[in-house]
Coordinates of C-alpha atoms and ligand atoms in Angstrom, one line a residue:
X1 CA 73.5 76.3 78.6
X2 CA 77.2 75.9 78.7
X3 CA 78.8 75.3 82.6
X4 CA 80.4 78.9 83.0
X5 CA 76.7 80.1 81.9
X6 CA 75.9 77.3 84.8
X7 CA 78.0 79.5 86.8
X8 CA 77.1 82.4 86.4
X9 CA 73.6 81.8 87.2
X10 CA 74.5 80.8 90.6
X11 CA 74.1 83.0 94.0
X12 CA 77.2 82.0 95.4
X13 CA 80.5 80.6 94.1
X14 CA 82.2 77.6 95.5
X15 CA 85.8 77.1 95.1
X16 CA 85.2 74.4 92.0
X17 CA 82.6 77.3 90.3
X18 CA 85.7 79.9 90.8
X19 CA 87.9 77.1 89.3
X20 CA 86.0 76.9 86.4
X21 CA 85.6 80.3 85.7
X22 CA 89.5 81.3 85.8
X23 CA 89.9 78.0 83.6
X24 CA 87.4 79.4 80.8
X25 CA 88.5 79.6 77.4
X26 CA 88.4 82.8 74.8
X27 CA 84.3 82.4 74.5
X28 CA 83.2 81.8 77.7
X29 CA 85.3 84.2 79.1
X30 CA 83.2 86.6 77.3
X31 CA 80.2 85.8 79.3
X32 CA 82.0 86.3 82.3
X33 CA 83.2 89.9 81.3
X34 CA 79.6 90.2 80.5
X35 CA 78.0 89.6 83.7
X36 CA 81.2 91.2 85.7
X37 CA 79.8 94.3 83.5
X38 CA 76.2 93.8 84.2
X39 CA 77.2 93.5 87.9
X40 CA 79.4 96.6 88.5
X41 CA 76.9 98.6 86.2
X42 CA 74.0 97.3 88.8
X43 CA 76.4 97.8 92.3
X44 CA 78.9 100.4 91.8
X45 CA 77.5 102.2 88.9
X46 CA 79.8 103.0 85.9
X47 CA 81.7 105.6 87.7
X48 CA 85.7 105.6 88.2
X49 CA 87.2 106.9 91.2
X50 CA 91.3 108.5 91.2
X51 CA 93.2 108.0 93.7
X52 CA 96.4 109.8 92.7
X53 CA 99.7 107.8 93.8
X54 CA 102.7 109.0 95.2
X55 CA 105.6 107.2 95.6
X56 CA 107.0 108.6 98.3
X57 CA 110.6 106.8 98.7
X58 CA 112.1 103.4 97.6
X59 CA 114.2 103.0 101.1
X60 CA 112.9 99.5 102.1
X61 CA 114.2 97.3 104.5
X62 CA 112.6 94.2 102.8
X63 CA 113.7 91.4 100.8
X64 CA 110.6 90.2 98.9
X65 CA 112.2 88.2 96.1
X66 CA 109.8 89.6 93.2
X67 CA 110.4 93.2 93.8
X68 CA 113.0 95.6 92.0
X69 CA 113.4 97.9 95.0
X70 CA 114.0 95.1 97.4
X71 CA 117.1 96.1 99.6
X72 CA 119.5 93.8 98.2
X73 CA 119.3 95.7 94.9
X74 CA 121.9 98.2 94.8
X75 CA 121.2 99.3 91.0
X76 CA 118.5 102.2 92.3
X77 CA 119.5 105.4 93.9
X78 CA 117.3 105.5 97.2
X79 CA 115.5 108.5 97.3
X80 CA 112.8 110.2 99.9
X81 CA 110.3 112.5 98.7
X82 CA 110.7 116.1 100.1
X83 CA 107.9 117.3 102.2
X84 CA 107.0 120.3 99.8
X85 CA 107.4 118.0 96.9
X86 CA 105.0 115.6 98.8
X87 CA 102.5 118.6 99.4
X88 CA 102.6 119.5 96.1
X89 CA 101.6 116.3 94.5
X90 CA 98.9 116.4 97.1
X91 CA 97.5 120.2 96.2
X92 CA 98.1 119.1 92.8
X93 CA 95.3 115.8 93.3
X94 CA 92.8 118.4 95.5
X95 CA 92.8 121.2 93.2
X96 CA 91.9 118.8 90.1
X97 CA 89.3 117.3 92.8
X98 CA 90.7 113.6 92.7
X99 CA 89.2 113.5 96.1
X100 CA 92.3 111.1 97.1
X101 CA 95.7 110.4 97.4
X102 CA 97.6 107.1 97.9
X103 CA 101.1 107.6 100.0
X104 CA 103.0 104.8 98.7
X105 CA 107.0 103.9 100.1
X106 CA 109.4 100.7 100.8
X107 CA 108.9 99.4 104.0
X108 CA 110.2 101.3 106.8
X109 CA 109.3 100.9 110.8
X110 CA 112.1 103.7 112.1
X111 CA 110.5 106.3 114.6
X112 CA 111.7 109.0 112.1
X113 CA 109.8 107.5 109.5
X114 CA 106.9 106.9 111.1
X115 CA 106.9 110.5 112.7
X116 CA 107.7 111.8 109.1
X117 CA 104.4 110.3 107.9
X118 CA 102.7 111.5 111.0
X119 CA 103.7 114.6 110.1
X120 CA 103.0 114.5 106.6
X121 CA 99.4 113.4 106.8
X122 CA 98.4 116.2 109.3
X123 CA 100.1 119.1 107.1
X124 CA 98.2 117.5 104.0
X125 CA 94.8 117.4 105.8
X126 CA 95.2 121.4 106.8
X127 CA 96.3 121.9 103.8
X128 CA 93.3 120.4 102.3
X129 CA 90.7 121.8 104.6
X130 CA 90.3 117.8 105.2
X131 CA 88.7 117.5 101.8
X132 CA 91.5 114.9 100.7
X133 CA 91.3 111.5 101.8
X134 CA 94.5 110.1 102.2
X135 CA 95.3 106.6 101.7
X136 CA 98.8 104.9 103.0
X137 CA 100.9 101.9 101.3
X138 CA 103.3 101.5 103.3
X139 CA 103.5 98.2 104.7
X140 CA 103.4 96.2 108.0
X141 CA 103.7 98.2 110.8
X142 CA 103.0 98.0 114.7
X143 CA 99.2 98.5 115.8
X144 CA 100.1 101.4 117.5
X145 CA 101.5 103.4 114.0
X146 CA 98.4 102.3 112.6
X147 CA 96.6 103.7 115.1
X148 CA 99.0 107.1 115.0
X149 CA 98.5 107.6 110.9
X150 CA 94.8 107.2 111.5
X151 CA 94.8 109.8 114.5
X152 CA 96.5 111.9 112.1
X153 CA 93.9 111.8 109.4
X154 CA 94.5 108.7 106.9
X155 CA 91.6 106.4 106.9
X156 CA 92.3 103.9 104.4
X157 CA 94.9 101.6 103.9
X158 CA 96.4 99.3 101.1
X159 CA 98.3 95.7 102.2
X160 CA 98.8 93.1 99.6
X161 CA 98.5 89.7 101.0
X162 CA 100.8 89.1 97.9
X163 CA 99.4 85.1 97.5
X164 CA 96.9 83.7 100.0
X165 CA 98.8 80.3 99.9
X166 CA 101.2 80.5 102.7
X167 CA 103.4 77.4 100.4
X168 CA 104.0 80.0 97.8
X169 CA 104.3 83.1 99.8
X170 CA 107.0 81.7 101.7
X171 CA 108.7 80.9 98.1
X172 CA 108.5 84.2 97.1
X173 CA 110.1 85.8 100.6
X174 CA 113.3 85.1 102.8
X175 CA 112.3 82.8 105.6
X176 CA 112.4 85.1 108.2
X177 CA 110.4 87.2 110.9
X178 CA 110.5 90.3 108.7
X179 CA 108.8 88.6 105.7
X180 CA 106.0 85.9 107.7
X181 CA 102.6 85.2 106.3
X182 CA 100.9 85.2 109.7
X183 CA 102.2 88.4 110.0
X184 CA 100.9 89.8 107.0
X185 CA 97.1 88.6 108.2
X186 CA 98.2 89.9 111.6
X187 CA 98.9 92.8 110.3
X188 CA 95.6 93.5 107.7
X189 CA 93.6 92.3 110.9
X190 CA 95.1 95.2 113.0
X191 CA 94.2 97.3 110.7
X192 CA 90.7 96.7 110.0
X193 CA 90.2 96.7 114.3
X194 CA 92.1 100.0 114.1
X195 CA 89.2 101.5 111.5
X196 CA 90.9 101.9 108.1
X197 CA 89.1 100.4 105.1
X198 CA 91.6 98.1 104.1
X199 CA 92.6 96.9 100.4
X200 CA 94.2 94.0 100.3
X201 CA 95.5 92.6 96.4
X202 CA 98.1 89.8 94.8
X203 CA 100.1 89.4 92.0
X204 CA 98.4 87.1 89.3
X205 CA 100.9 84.5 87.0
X206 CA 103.9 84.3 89.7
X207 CA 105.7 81.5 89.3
X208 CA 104.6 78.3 91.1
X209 CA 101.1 79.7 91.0
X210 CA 98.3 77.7 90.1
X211 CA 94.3 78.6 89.0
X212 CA 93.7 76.9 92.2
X213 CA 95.6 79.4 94.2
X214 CA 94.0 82.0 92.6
X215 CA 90.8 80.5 93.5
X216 CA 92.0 80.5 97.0
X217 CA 93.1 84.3 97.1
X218 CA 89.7 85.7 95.7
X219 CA 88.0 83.2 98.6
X220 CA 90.9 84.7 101.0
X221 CA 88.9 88.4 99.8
X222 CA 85.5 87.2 100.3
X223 CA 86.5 85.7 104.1
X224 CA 88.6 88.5 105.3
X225 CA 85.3 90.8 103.5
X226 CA 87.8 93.2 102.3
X227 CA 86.9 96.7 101.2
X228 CA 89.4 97.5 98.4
X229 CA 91.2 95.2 96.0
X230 CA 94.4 96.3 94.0
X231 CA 95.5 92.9 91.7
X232 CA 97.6 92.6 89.3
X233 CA 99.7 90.1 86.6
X234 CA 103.4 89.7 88.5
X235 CA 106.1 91.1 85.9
X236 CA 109.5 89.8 86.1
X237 CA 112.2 92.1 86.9
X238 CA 115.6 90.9 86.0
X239 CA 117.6 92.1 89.3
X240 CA 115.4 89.9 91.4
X241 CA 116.3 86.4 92.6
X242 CA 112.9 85.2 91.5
X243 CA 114.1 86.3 87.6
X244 CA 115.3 82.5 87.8
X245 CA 112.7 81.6 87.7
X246 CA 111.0 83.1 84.4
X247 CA 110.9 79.6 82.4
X248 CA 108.3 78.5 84.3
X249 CA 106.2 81.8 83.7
X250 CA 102.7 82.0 81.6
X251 CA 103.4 84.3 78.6
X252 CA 102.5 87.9 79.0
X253 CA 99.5 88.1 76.8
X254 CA 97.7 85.3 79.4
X255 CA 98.7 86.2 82.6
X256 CA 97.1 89.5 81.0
X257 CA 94.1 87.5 80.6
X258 CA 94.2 86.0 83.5
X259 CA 94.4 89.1 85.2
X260 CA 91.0 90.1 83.4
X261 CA 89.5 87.4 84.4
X262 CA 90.4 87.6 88.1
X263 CA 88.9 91.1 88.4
X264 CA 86.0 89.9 86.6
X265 CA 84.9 86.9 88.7
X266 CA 86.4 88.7 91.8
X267 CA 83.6 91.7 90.8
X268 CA 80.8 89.0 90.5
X269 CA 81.7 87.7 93.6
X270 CA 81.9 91.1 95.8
X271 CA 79.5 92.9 94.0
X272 CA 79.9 96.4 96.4
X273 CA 83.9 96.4 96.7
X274 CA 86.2 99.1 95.0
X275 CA 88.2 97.2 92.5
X276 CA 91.6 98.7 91.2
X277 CA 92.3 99.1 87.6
X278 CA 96.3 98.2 88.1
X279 CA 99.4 100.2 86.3
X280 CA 101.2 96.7 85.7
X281 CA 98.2 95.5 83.5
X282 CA 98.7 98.5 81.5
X283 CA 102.7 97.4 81.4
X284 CA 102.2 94.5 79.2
X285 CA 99.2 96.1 77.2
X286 CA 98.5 99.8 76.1
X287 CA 94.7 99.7 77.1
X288 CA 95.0 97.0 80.2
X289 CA 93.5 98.9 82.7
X290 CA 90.7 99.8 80.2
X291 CA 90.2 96.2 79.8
X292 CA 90.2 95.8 83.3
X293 CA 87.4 98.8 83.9
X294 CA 85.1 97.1 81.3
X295 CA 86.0 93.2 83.1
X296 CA 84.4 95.3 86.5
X297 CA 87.2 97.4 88.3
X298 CA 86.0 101.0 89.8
X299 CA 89.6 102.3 90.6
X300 CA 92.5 104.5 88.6
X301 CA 95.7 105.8 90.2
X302 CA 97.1 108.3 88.1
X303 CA 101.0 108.8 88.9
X304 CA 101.6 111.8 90.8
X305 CA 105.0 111.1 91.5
X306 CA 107.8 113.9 90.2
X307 CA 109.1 112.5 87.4
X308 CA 112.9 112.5 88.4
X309 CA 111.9 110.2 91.1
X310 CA 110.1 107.8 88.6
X311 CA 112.9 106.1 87.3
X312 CA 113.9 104.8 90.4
X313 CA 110.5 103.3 91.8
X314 CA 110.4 100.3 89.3
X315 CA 109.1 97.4 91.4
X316 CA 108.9 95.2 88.0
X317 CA 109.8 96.1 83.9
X318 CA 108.0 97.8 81.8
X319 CA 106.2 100.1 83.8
X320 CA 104.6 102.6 82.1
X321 CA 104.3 106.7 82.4
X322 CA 107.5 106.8 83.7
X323 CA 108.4 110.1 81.6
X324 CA 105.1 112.0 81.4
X325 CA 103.7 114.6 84.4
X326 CA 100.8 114.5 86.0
X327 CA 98.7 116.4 83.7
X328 CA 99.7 114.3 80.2
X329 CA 98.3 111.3 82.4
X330 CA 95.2 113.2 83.4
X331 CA 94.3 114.4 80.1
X332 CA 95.0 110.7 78.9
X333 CA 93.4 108.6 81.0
X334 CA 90.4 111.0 80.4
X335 CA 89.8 110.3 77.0
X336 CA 90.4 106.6 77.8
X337 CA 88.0 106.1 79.9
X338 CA 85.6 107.5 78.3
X339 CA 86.4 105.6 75.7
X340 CA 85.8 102.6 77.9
X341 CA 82.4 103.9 78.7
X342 CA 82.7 105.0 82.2
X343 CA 83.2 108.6 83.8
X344 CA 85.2 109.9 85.9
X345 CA 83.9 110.6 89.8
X346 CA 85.9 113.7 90.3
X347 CA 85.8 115.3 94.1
X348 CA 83.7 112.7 95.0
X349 CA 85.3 110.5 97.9
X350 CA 84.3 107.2 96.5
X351 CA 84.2 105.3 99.6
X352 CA 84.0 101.2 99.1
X353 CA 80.4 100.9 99.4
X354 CA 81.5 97.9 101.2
X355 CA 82.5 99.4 103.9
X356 CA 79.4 102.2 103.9
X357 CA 77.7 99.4 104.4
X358 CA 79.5 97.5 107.1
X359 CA 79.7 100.5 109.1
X360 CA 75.8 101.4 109.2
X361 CA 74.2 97.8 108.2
X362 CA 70.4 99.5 107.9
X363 CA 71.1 101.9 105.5
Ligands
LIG1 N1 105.4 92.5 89.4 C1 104.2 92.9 89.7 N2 103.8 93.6 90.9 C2 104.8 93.7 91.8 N3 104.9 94.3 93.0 C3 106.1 94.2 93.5 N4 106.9 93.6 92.6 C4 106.2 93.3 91.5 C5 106.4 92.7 90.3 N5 107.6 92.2 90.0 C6 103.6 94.7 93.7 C7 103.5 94.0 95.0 C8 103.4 95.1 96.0 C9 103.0 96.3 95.2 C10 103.4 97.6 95.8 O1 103.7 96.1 94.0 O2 102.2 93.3 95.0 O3 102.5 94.9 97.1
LIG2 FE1 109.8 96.5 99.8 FE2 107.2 96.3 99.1 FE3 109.2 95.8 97.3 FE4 108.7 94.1 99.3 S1 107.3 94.6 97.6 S2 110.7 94.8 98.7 S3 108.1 95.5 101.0 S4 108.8 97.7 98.3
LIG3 FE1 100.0 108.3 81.7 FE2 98.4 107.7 79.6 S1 98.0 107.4 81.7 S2 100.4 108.7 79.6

């Protein structure tokens, strides 16, 4: 038996095992995606849930030095989704029974904003008959808006923790109160006492970032026993200050595979968690997020963003369906992932069974 095949036997992984297993070469990692397969096959079943994602506006008043809508980059035109534009995308993901939506935007903590998005979620939920679950990605916000999106009918929520090592995160943000790492796990604390089932994720292949920080992050998942994981690899984006830094990155075809293999030991490590299948893997390979459904992800979100908006929503290069509507992607990712042997959970709610579980322990 080789050591990964060691590992993999093994009821619980240690940081050293997790080492190991992100260090694997090309034929050991094939025993991982293997039993990452076996695993979500035997836990989450080969079903994939669609969460359809709207980008609702690149107005953000962060810095975060990776990120091609940052503030400090004035190449974008800032837009804000109208509110029938917004419901449309919506009526558009409950009539094709996607079940859910994400509401993605830059970070913004204005009272307008935050009523806007009150707003928003209510109309969406009437106009649903509360069969969409909404999901929001919109950043770090006080308690209390937590609490007031929830009220109004979103129930889960998606905050990156970006890298787990508070060394690098600091690296990769201004040194200020806007851009803190304790308030980041302040803030994905608040909202797990608020109710939401919270996704937390990070960028995979950043510069600076070692296998041993990676180890970390998935162990940061496991501790904080997070619901929903959205991961991806980090793709340079030229009008960034952290472009400067793109001699020191891993090519693209491994932080690819790296990528793979983070979803696939992440998968045997939190067997019952939703695992995202994430857009930038499919930016530096035409089937990534195939690859990553077959290495143990449960999650697609289809674009649902109008297309004029697209364009200006380009948080790294590369990113792909930028020029085809919502139906082109549906019909497309159909065949795909059948292809990749799964099928698609339409109008089912797909709850993490994660947090089923946390939430009623004897069933
Ligand atoms: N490459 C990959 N992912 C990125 N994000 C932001 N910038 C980049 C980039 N250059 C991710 C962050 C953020 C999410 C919305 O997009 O992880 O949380
Ligand atoms: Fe704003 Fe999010 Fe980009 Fe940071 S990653 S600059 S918070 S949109
Ligand atoms: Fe958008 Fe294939 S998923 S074109």
């Amino acid at each position: 038996m080789t050591r990964v095949e060691e590992i993999l036997e093994k009821g619980s992984l240690g940081k050293e095992d997790i080492v190991a297993l992100l260090s694997a070469g090309e034929d050991d990692s094939v025993a991982i995606f293997r039993k990452a397969r076996e695993v979500k096959k035997g836990s989450v079943g080969n079903k994939v849930y669609f969460r359809g994602l709207i980008e609702y506006s690149n107005y953000c008043a962060k810095n975060c030095f990776y990120c091609g809508i940052r503030s400090g980059n004035s190449r974008y035109a800032r837009y804000e989704m109208l509110d029938d534009e917004v419901l449309e995308s919506a009526r558009y993901a409950w009539e094709n029974r996607f079940a859910s939506i994400v509401l993605q935007s830059g970070e913004r903590d204005d009272e307008a904003f935050i009523a806007k998005i009150e707003r928003l979620i209510h109309r969406m939920q009437e106009m649903t008959r509360h069969e969409l679950h909404i999901t929001l990605s919109l950043g770090e916000q006080k308690m209390e808006t937590y609490r007031r999106w929830f009220q109004a009918g979103a129930h889960r929520y998606l905050l990156r923790i970006e890298d787990a090592n508070p060394g690098l995160y600091r690296k990769l943000h201004p040194n200020d109160q806007r851009h803190s790492y304790r308030g980041r796990v302040e803030a994905l604390k608040a909202l797990r006492a608020t109710g939401y089932q919270v996704g937390t994720g990070v960028m995979i292949g950043l510069p600076f970032q070692t296998v041993s920080d990676l180890a970390d992050d998935l162990i940061f998942f496991r501790d904080l026993d997070i619901d929903m994981v959205g991961m991806g690899p980090y793709i340079e984006h030229k009008d960034t200050p952290l472009y400067e830094h793109r001699d020191r990155l891993l090519p693209l075809g491994d932080r690819l595979r790296l990528s793979l293999k983070m979803v696939a030991v992440l998968r045997i490590m939190m067997k019952d968690i939703n695992i995202a299948a994430t857009t930038a893997l499919q930016a530096i390979d035409p089937i990534g997020r195939e690859k990553a459904l077959q290495a143990g992800a449960n999650v697609i979100m289809p674009n649902l963003t109008p297309v004029k908006y697209r364009q200006d929503y380009l948080l790294y290069e590369n990113k792909p369906c930028l020029d085809e509507e919502a139906e082109h992607c549906k019909s497309c990712l159909e065949t795909r992932i059948q292809m990749a042997g799964d099928t698609i959970a339409y109008g089912e709610w797909g709850d993490s069974k994660h947090f089923e579980k946390r939430k009623n322990p004897h069933e």
